[in-house]
Tab-separated table of C-alpha atoms in Angstrom:
chain	number	residue	atom	x	y	z
F	179	UNK	CA	242.932	121.626	226.393
F	180	UNK	CA	243.958	124.635	224.351
F	181	UNK	CA	241.774	127.664	225.005
F	182	UNK	CA	241.854	131.231	223.760
F	183	UNK	CA	239.496	133.467	225.712
F	184	UNK	CA	238.866	136.983	224.457
F	185	UNK	CA	237.562	140.071	226.176
F	186	UNK	CA	233.981	141.212	225.788
F	187	UNK	CA	232.152	143.259	223.190
F	188	UNK	CA	233.023	146.922	222.750
F	189	UNK	CA	231.162	149.945	221.412
F	190	UNK	CA	233.346	152.822	220.281
F	191	UNK	CA	232.873	156.184	218.635
F	192	UNK	CA	234.554	157.071	215.351
F	193	UNK	CA	238.129	158.228	215.904
F	194	UNK	CA	238.545	156.262	219.105
F	195	UNK	CA	240.788	153.264	219.797
F	196	UNK	CA	239.930	149.779	221.019
F	197	UNK	CA	242.077	147.210	222.803
F	198	UNK	CA	241.039	143.557	222.756
F	199	UNK	CA	242.694	140.857	224.835
F	200	UNK	CA	243.172	137.143	224.206
F	201	UNK	CA	244.223	134.903	227.098
F	202	UNK	CA	245.816	131.597	226.158
F	203	UNK	CA	245.855	128.427	228.236
F	204	UNK	CA	246.411	124.694	227.879
F	205	UNK	CA	249.721	124.901	226.026
F	206	UNK	CA	253.132	126.577	226.195
F	207	UNK	CA	252.307	130.208	225.436
F	208	UNK	CA	255.664	130.994	223.838
F	209	UNK	CA	255.631	128.041	221.429
F	210	UNK	CA	253.207	129.321	218.814
F	211	UNK	CA	252.541	132.567	216.958
F	212	UNK	CA	249.200	134.186	217.669
F	213	UNK	CA	247.288	135.937	214.921
F	214	UNK	CA	244.446	138.438	214.759
F	215	UNK	CA	241.779	138.019	212.108
F	216	UNK	CA	238.627	140.064	211.705
F	217	UNK	CA	235.305	139.463	210.024
F	218	UNK	CA	232.948	142.285	209.116
F	219	UNK	CA	229.207	141.491	209.172
F	220	UNK	CA	228.372	139.119	206.324
F	221	UNK	CA	231.927	139.248	204.996
F	222	UNK	CA	234.959	136.972	204.840
F	223	UNK	CA	238.044	136.639	206.996
F	224	UNK	CA	240.704	139.351	206.961
F	225	UNK	CA	244.170	138.852	208.424
F	226	UNK	CA	245.431	141.719	210.539
F	227	UNK	CA	248.747	140.570	211.919
F	228	UNK	CA	250.662	138.197	214.140
F	229	UNK	CA	252.815	138.285	217.215
F	230	UNK	CA	255.505	135.944	218.430
F	231	UNK	CA	254.838	135.476	222.149
F	232	UNK	CA	258.408	134.372	222.734
F	233	UNK	CA	260.118	137.576	221.636
F	234	UNK	CA	257.278	139.992	220.916
F	235	UNK	CA	258.129	140.208	217.218
F	236	UNK	CA	255.216	141.303	215.039
F	237	UNK	CA	254.080	141.394	211.422
F	238	UNK	CA	251.133	143.421	210.212
F	239	UNK	CA	248.946	143.377	207.140
F	240	UNK	CA	249.749	146.322	204.922
F	241	UNK	CA	246.255	147.787	205.214
F	242	UNK	CA	246.588	148.044	208.997
F	243	UNK	CA	250.157	149.324	209.195
F	244	UNK	CA	250.356	152.312	211.504
F	245	UNK	CA	246.903	151.693	212.957
F	246	UNK	CA	247.260	148.374	214.784
F	247	UNK	CA	249.593	147.363	217.572
F	248	UNK	CA	249.971	143.823	218.876
F	249	UNK	CA	251.554	143.235	222.274
F	250	UNK	CA	251.870	140.375	224.710
F	251	UNK	CA	252.244	139.760	228.422
F	252	UNK	CA	254.069	136.515	229.071
F	253	UNK	CA	253.281	136.656	232.803
F	254	UNK	CA	249.570	136.213	232.058
F	255	UNK	CA	249.810	134.432	228.672
F	256	UNK	CA	247.777	137.192	227.106
F	257	UNK	CA	248.081	138.984	223.781
F	258	UNK	CA	246.487	142.312	222.982
F	259	UNK	CA	245.309	143.954	219.781
F	260	UNK	CA	244.901	147.712	219.772
F	261	UNK	CA	243.299	149.366	216.751
F	262	UNK	CA	243.190	153.149	216.482
F	263	UNK	CA	241.392	155.795	214.410
F	264	UNK	CA	238.281	153.657	214.242
F	265	UNK	CA	235.667	154.182	211.535
F	266	UNK	CA	232.387	152.415	210.845
F	267	UNK	CA	234.337	150.171	208.460
F	268	UNK	CA	236.061	148.654	211.502
F	269	UNK	CA	232.804	147.238	212.851
F	270	UNK	CA	233.546	143.517	212.909
F	271	UNK	CA	234.148	140.435	215.007
F	272	UNK	CA	237.812	140.241	215.934
F	273	UNK	CA	239.380	136.836	216.512
F	274	UNK	CA	242.702	135.723	217.888
F	275	UNK	CA	243.969	132.416	216.549
F	276	UNK	CA	246.913	130.159	217.274
F	277	UNK	CA	249.123	129.110	214.397
F	278	UNK	CA	250.125	125.491	213.825
F	279	UNK	CA	250.544	125.179	210.065
F	280	UNK	CA	247.178	126.844	209.778
F	281	UNK	CA	245.096	128.521	212.503
F	282	UNK	CA	244.240	125.543	214.668
F	283	UNK	CA	242.565	127.161	217.669
F	284	UNK	CA	240.458	130.301	217.715
F	285	UNK	CA	239.112	132.590	220.373
F	286	UNK	CA	235.370	133.028	220.653
F	287	UNK	CA	235.529	136.393	218.918
F	288	UNK	CA	234.990	139.945	220.148
F	289	UNK	CA	232.403	142.167	218.485
F	290	UNK	CA	233.613	145.730	218.071
F	291	UNK	CA	230.938	148.174	216.991
F	292	UNK	CA	231.918	151.637	215.825
F	293	UNK	CA	229.020	154.032	215.911
F	294	UNK	CA	228.436	157.676	216.642
G	91	UNK	CA	246.844	142.752	199.292
G	92	UNK	CA	246.452	139.883	196.852
G	93	UNK	CA	244.181	137.247	198.299
G	94	UNK	CA	243.268	133.738	197.265
G	95	UNK	CA	240.466	133.019	194.810
G	96	UNK	CA	237.549	130.763	195.729
G	97	UNK	CA	234.215	130.248	193.980
G	98	UNK	CA	231.478	132.046	195.957
G	99	UNK	CA	229.151	129.073	196.126
G	100	UNK	CA	228.894	125.328	195.521
G	101	UNK	CA	225.767	123.182	195.796
G	102	UNK	CA	225.685	119.396	196.064
G	103	UNK	CA	223.230	116.756	197.191
G	104	UNK	CA	223.260	114.663	200.366
G	105	UNK	CA	225.826	111.829	200.265
G	106	UNK	CA	227.463	113.324	197.191
G	107	UNK	CA	231.056	114.594	196.956
G	108	UNK	CA	231.969	118.265	196.790
G	109	UNK	CA	235.315	119.639	195.686
G	110	UNK	CA	236.170	123.218	196.601
G	111	UNK	CA	239.054	125.047	194.982
G	112	UNK	CA	241.414	127.821	196.023
G	113	UNK	CA	243.837	129.516	193.656
G	114	UNK	CA	246.853	131.507	194.749
G	115	UNK	CA	250.309	131.964	193.286
G	116	UNK	CA	253.821	130.571	193.626
G	117	UNK	CA	254.441	132.697	196.718
G	118	UNK	CA	251.358	131.450	198.583
G	119	UNK	CA	249.582	128.190	197.760
G	120	UNK	CA	252.388	127.076	195.458
G	121	UNK	CA	254.952	127.594	198.202
G	122	UNK	CA	253.833	126.038	201.505
G	123	UNK	CA	250.360	124.933	200.509
G	124	UNK	CA	247.027	126.035	201.895
G	125	UNK	CA	244.969	125.531	205.009
G	126	UNK	CA	241.219	124.989	204.964
G	127	UNK	CA	238.721	126.286	207.496
G	128	UNK	CA	235.030	125.590	208.031
G	129	UNK	CA	232.784	128.222	209.569
G	130	UNK	CA	229.201	127.832	210.632
G	131	UNK	CA	227.109	130.956	211.060
G	132	UNK	CA	227.847	132.678	214.352
G	133	UNK	CA	230.844	130.512	215.230
G	134	UNK	CA	234.606	130.886	214.913
G	135	UNK	CA	236.285	129.061	212.041
G	136	UNK	CA	237.496	125.487	212.523
G	137	UNK	CA	240.687	124.170	210.964
G	138	UNK	CA	240.100	121.188	208.653
G	139	UNK	CA	243.548	120.784	207.128
G	140	UNK	CA	246.883	122.575	206.892
G	141	UNK	CA	249.910	122.572	204.624
G	142	UNK	CA	247.686	121.104	201.927
G	143	UNK	CA	246.963	117.623	203.288
G	144	UNK	CA	247.495	117.438	207.050
G	145	UNK	CA	244.350	116.855	209.074
G	146	UNK	CA	244.181	117.949	212.739
G	147	UNK	CA	243.093	115.294	215.187
G	148	UNK	CA	239.336	114.917	215.393
G	149	UNK	CA	238.660	115.979	211.818
G	150	UNK	CA	236.693	113.431	209.833
G	151	UNK	CA	238.417	111.509	207.054
G	152	UNK	CA	235.582	112.703	204.820
G	153	UNK	CA	237.584	115.919	204.510
G	154	UNK	CA	240.678	115.576	202.345
G	155	UNK	CA	242.862	118.278	200.904
G	156	UNK	CA	245.364	118.361	198.069
G	157	UNK	CA	247.358	120.757	195.969
G	158	UNK	CA	248.362	120.978	192.335
G	159	UNK	CA	250.672	123.822	191.520
G	160	UNK	CA	249.116	127.051	192.742
G	161	UNK	CA	245.658	125.571	193.306
G	162	UNK	CA	244.530	123.842	196.487
G	163	UNK	CA	241.444	121.672	196.725
G	164	UNK	CA	239.249	120.419	199.552
G	165	UNK	CA	237.171	117.339	198.852
G	166	UNK	CA	234.262	116.501	201.123
G	167	UNK	CA	232.848	113.048	200.576
G	168	UNK	CA	229.511	111.623	201.745
G	169	UNK	CA	228.028	115.076	202.237
G	170	UNK	CA	225.927	115.524	205.341
G	171	UNK	CA	223.546	118.292	206.280
G	172	UNK	CA	225.981	119.613	208.898
G	173	UNK	CA	228.606	120.167	206.203
G	174	UNK	CA	226.580	123.149	205.003
G	175	UNK	CA	228.839	126.052	205.968
G	176	UNK	CA	231.306	128.611	204.660
G	177	UNK	CA	234.736	127.285	203.726
G	178	UNK	CA	237.856	129.424	203.613
G	179	UNK	CA	241.345	128.704	202.411
G	180	UNK	CA	244.395	130.509	203.733
G	181	UNK	CA	248.107	130.551	203.098
G	182	UNK	CA	251.259	132.392	204.049
G	183	UNK	CA	252.369	134.648	201.218
G	184	UNK	CA	256.135	134.842	201.358
G	185	UNK	CA	256.352	137.848	199.053
G	186	UNK	CA	253.890	139.870	201.151
G	187	UNK	CA	255.058	138.434	204.490
G	188	UNK	CA	251.390	138.105	205.297
G	189	UNK	CA	248.685	135.516	205.666
G	190	UNK	CA	246.079	135.731	202.933
G	191	UNK	CA	242.577	134.311	202.901
G	192	UNK	CA	240.247	133.369	200.129
G	193	UNK	CA	236.906	135.089	199.925
G	194	UNK	CA	235.133	131.926	201.054
G	195	UNK	CA	232.850	129.388	199.430
G	196	UNK	CA	229.325	128.848	200.708
G	197	UNK	CA	228.555	125.136	200.483
G	198	UNK	CA	224.883	124.260	200.225
G	199	UNK	CA	223.866	120.644	200.798
G	200	UNK	CA	220.622	119.959	198.959
C-alpha cells in the first residue's frame, strides 16, 4: 500500500533552517509529483511547492520563493523540504502529499515549532 | 496568491444532505476542476474527489462532486456524525503555476 512517512517533530530558533524528509513506498516513486503543504495551528492548508521525483524539477508558491528548497533522493525514494530564515509564523504541521489528480496520499505530518 | 473561496461553516442535521461550494476562476476551478479533501481534527486530509467528479477507491458514494463554470460543489448525502469535519477544495491554477486551496468549510452535523 502507498505510504508516505515523514521525519519527526522539530523545534527551531528564529532565523534557523529546518529540513523535513518524506519517504515514499508502495508505488513507483518516479511516477507521481510530490507536494508540500503546511497547516498553521487552527488554520487552513497552504501549498508550498512540488517536486517531480523523476527529474527533480520543482515549482514553488510565490510566498516561499527563495526560502524553500525541495530535493529528492531516488535511491531511497525520499523527498526533502528545507525551509530557511524561520520565524514564529512558520510554526505549523508540514505535510508531504502525492499527486494523482488531487492529493491522494498524505504523510502523517511533521510539527515544526519556531520559538526562541 | 489568489485562493479559492469557501463558506466558513455549514450546519445540517443527521441524515440530511449538505452541499459545500468552492469558487475559483477560469484558470483554476474552471480549467481542470477541483479536488475535495476531508480533514478531521489532528489528522492529515483525505482525498474525497478529484478533477471535479472522480472518486478514489474506498470513498463512499454519499460523497459526490460537480462543477458549474468556476464553482465546484461537494454534496454529502445521508449525513452521519462522522462526516463532521473540515472540508477543503483545491485546484491547480494555470496562471499562477501553483496549487491553491480554499480556506475550508467546517461542517457541523446537528
